[in-house]
mmCIF file with all atom_site columns, C-alpha atoms in Angstrom:
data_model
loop_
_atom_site.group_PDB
_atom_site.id
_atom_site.type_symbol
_atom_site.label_atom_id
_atom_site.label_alt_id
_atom_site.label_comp_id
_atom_site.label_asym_id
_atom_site.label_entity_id
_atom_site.label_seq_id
_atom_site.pdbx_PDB_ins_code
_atom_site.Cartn_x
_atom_site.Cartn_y
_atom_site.Cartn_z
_atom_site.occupancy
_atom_site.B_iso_or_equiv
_atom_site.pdbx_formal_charge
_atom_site.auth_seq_id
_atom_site.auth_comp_id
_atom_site.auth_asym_id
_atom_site.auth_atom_id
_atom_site.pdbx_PDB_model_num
ATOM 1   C CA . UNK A 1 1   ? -0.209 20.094  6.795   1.00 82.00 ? 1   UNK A CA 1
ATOM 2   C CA . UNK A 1 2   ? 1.060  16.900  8.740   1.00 85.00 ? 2   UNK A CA 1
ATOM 3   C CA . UNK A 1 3   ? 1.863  15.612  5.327   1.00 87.00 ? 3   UNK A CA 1
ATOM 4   C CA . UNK A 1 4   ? 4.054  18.176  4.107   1.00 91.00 ? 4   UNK A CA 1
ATOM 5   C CA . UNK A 1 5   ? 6.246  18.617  7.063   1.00 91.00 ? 5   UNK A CA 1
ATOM 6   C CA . UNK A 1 6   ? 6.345  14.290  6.740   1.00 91.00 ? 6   UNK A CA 1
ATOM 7   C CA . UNK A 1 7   ? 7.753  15.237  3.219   1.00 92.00 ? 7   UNK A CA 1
ATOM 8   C CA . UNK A 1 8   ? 10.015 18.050  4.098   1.00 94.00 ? 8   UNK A CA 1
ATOM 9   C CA . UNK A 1 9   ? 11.607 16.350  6.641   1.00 93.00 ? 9   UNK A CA 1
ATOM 10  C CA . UNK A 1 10  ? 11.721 13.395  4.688   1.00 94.00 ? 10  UNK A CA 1
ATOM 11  C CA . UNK A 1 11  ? 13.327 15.916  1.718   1.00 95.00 ? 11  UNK A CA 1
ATOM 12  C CA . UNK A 1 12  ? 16.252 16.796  4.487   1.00 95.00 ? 12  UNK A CA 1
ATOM 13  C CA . UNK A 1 13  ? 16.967 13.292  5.809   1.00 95.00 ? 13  UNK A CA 1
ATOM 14  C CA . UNK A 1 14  ? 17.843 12.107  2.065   1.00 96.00 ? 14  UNK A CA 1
ATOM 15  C CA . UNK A 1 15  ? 20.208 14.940  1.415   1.00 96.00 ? 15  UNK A CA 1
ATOM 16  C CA . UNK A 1 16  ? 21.472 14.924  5.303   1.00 96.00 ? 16  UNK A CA 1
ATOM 17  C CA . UNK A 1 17  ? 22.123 11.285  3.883   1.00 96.00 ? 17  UNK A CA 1
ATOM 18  C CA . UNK A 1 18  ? 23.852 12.381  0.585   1.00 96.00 ? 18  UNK A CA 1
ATOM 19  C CA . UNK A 1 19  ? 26.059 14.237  3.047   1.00 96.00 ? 19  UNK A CA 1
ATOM 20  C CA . UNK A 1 20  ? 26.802 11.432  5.105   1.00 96.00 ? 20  UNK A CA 1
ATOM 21  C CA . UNK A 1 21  ? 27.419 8.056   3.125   1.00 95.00 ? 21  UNK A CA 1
ATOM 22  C CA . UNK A 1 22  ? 29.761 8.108   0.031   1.00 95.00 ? 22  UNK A CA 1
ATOM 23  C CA . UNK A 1 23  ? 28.436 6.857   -3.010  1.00 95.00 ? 23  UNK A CA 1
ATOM 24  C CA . UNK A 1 24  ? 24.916 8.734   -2.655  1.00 96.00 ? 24  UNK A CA 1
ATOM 25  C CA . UNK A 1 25  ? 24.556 12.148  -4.474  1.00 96.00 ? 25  UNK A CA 1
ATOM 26  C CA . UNK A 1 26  ? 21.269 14.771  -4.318  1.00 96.00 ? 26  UNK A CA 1
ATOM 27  C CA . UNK A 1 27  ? 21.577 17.648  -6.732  1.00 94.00 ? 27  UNK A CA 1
ATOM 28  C CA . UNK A 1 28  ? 19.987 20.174  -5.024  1.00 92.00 ? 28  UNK A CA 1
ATOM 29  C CA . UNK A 1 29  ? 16.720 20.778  -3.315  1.00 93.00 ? 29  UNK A CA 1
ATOM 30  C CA . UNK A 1 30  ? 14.073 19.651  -5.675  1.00 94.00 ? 30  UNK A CA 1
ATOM 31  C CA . UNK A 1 31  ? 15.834 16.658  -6.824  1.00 95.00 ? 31  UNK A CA 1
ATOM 32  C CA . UNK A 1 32  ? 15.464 15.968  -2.602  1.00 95.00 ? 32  UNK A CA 1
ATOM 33  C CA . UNK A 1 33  ? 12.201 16.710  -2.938  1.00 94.00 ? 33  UNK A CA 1
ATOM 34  C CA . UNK A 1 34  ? 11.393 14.571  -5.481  1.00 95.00 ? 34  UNK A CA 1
ATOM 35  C CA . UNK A 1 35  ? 13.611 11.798  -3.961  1.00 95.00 ? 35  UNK A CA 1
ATOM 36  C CA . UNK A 1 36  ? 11.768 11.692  -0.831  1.00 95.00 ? 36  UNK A CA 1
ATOM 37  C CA . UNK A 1 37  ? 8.383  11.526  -2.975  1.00 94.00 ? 37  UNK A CA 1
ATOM 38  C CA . UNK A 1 38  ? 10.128 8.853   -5.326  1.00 95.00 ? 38  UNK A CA 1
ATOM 39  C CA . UNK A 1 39  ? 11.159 7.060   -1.853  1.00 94.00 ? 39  UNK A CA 1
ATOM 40  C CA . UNK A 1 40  ? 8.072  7.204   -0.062  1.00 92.00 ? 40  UNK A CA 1
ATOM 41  C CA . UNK A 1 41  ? 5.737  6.156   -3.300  1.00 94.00 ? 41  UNK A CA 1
ATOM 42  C CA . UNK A 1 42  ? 7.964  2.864   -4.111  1.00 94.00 ? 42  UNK A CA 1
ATOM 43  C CA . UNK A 1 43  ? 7.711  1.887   -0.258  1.00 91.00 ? 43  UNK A CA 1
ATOM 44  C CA . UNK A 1 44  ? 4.388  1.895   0.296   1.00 91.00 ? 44  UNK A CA 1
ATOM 45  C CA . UNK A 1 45  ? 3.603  0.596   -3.044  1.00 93.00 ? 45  UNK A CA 1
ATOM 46  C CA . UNK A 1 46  ? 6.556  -1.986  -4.407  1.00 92.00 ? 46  UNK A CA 1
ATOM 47  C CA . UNK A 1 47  ? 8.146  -1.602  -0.989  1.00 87.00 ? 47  UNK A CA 1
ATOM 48  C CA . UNK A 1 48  ? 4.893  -3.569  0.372   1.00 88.00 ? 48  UNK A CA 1
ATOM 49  C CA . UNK A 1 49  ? 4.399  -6.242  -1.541  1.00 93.00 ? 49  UNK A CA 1
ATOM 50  C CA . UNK A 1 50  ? 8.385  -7.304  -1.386  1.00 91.00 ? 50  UNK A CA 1
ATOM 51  C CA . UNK A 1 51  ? 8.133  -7.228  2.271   1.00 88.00 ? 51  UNK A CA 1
ATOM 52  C CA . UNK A 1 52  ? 4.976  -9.169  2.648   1.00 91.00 ? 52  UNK A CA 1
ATOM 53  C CA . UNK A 1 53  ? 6.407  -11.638 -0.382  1.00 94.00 ? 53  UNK A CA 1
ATOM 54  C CA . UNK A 1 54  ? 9.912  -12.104 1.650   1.00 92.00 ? 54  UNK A CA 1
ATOM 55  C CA . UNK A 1 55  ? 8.195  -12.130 4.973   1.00 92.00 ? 55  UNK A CA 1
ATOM 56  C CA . UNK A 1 56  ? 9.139  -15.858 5.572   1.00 92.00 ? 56  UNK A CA 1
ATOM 57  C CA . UNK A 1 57  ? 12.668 -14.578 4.587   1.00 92.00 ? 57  UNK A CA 1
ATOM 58  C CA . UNK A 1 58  ? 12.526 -12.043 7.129   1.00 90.00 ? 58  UNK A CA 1
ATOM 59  C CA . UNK A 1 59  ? 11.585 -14.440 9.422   1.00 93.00 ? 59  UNK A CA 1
ATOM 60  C CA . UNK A 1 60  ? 14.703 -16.411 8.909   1.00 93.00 ? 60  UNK A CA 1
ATOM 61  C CA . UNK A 1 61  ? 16.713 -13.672 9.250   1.00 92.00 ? 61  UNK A CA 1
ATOM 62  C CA . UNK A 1 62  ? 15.228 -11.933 12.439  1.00 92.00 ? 62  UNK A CA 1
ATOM 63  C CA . UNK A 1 63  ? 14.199 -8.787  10.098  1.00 88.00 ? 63  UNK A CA 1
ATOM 64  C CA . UNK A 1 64  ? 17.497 -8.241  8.646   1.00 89.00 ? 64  UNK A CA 1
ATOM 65  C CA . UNK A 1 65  ? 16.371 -8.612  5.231   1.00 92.00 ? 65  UNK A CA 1
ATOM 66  C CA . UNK A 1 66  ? 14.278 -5.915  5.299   1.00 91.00 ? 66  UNK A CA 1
ATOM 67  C CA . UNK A 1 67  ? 17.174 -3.793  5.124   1.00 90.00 ? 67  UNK A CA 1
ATOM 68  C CA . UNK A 1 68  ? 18.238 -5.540  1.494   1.00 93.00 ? 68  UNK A CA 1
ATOM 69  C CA . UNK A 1 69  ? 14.441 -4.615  0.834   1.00 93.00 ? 69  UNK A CA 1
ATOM 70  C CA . UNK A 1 70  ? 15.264 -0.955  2.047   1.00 92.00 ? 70  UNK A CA 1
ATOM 71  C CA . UNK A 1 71  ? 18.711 -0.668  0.120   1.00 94.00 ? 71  UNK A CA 1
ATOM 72  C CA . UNK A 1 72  ? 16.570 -2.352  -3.258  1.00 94.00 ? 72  UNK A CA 1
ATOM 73  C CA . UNK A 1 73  ? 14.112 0.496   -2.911  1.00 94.00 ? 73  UNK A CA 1
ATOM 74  C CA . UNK A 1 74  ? 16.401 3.231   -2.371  1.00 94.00 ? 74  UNK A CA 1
ATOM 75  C CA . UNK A 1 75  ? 18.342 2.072   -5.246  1.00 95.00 ? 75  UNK A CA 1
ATOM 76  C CA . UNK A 1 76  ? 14.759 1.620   -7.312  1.00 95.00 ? 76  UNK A CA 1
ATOM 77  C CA . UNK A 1 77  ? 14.438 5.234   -6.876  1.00 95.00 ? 77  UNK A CA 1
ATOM 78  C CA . UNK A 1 78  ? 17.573 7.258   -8.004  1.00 95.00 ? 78  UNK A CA 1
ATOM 79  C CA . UNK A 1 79  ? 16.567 5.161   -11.040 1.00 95.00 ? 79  UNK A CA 1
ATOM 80  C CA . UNK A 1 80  ? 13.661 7.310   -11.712 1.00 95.00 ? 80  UNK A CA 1
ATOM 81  C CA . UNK A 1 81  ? 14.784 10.330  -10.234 1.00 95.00 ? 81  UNK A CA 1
ATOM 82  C CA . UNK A 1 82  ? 17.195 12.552  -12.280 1.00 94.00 ? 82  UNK A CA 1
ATOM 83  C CA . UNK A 1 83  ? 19.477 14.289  -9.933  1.00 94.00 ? 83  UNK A CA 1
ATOM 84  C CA . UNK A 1 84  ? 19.667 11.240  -7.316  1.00 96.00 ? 84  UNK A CA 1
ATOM 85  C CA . UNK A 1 85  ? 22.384 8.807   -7.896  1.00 96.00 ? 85  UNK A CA 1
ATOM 86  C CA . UNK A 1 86  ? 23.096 5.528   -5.585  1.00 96.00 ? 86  UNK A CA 1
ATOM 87  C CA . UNK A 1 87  ? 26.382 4.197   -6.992  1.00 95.00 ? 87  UNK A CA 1
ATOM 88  C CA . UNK A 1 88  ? 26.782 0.434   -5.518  1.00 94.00 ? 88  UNK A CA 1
ATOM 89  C CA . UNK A 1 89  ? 24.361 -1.725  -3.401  1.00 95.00 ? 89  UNK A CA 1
ATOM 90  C CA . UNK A 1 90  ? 26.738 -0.990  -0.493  1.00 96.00 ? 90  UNK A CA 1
ATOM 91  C CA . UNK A 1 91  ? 26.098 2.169   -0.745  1.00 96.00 ? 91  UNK A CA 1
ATOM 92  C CA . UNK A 1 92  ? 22.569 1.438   -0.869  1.00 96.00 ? 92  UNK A CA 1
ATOM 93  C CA . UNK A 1 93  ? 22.138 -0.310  2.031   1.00 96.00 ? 93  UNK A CA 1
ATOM 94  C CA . UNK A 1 94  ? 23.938 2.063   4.084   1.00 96.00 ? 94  UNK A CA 1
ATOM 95  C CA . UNK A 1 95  ? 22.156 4.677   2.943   1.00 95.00 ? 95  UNK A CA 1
ATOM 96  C CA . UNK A 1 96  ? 19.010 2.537   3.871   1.00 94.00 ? 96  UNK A CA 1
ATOM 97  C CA . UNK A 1 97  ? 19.951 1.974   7.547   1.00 95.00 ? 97  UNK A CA 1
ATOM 98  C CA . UNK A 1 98  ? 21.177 6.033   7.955   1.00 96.00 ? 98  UNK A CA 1
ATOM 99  C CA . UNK A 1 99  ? 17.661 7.373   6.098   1.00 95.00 ? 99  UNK A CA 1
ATOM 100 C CA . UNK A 1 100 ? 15.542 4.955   8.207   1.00 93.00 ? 100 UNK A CA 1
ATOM 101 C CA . UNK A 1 101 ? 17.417 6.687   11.372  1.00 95.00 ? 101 UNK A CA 1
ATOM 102 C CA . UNK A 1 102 ? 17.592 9.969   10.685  1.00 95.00 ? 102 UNK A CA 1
ATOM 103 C CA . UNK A 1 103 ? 13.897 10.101  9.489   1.00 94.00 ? 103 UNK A CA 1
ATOM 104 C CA . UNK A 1 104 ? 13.507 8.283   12.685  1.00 92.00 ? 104 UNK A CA 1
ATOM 105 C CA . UNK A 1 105 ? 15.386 11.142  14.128  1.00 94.00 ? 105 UNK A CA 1
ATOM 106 C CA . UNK A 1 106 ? 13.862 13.858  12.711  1.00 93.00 ? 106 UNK A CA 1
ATOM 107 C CA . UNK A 1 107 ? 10.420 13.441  13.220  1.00 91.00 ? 107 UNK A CA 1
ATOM 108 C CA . UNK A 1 108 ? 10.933 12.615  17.045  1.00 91.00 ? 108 UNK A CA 1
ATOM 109 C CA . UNK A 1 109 ? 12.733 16.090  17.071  1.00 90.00 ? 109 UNK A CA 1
ATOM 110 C CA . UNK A 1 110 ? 10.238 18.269  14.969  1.00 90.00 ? 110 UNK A CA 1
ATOM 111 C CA . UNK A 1 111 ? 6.989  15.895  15.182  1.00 82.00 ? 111 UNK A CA 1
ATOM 112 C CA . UNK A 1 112 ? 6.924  14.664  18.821  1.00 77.00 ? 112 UNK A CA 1
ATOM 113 C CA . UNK A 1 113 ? 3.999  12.149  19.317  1.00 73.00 ? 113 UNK A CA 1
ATOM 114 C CA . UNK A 1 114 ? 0.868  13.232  21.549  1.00 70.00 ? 114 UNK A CA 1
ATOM 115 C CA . UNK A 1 115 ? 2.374  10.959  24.415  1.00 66.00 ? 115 UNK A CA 1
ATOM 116 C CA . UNK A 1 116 ? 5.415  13.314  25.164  1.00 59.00 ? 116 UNK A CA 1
ATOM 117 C CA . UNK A 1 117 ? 3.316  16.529  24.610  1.00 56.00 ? 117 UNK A CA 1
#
């Protein structure tokens, strides 16, 4: 059940996003849906092994690269997903930074952690 609300809310931070940033479009709910699966899939799979690759990278730049690793991902995925478009790498990395914080945002507000129940 956890799961599915992770993927729901997931679902409404990328079209909250689509909303927010110009250059990144969501055509309706199921291409959301399947965004947020597309998203979450290429992170913890491709996503992974660029950020442990680039870790000395990271490093370097005191994390900030794993926002270029963020924006590449996010861009990876409205490649596969018909109905997602990410026009730009600007676009993509701003996109990165807002869907990192209002997933972040989200799930603090519908998923609280056992500490602050």
């Amino acid at each position: 059940m956890r799961l599915l609300l992770n993927w729901v809310l997931s679902a409404v931070a990328v079209w909250i996003v689509a909303q927010v940033v110009p250059g990144i479009h969501v055509n309706g709910v199921v291409a959301a849906l399947i965004a947020a699966l597309a998203i979450g899939f290429i992170n913890a799979t491709l996503g992974f092994v660029l950020k442990v690759i680039t870790f000395p990278l990271t490093l370097l730049t005191l994390g900030l690269f794993w926002f270029v690793i963020n924006a590449v991902m996010l861009k990876l995925a409205s490649a596969v997903v018909p109905g997602f478009q990410v026009r730009g790498f600007l676009a993509a990395f701003i996109g990165a930074i807002v869907l990192s914080l209002v997933n972040l945002l989200l799930k603090a507000i519908v998923m609280p952690s056992k500490d602050q129940r």
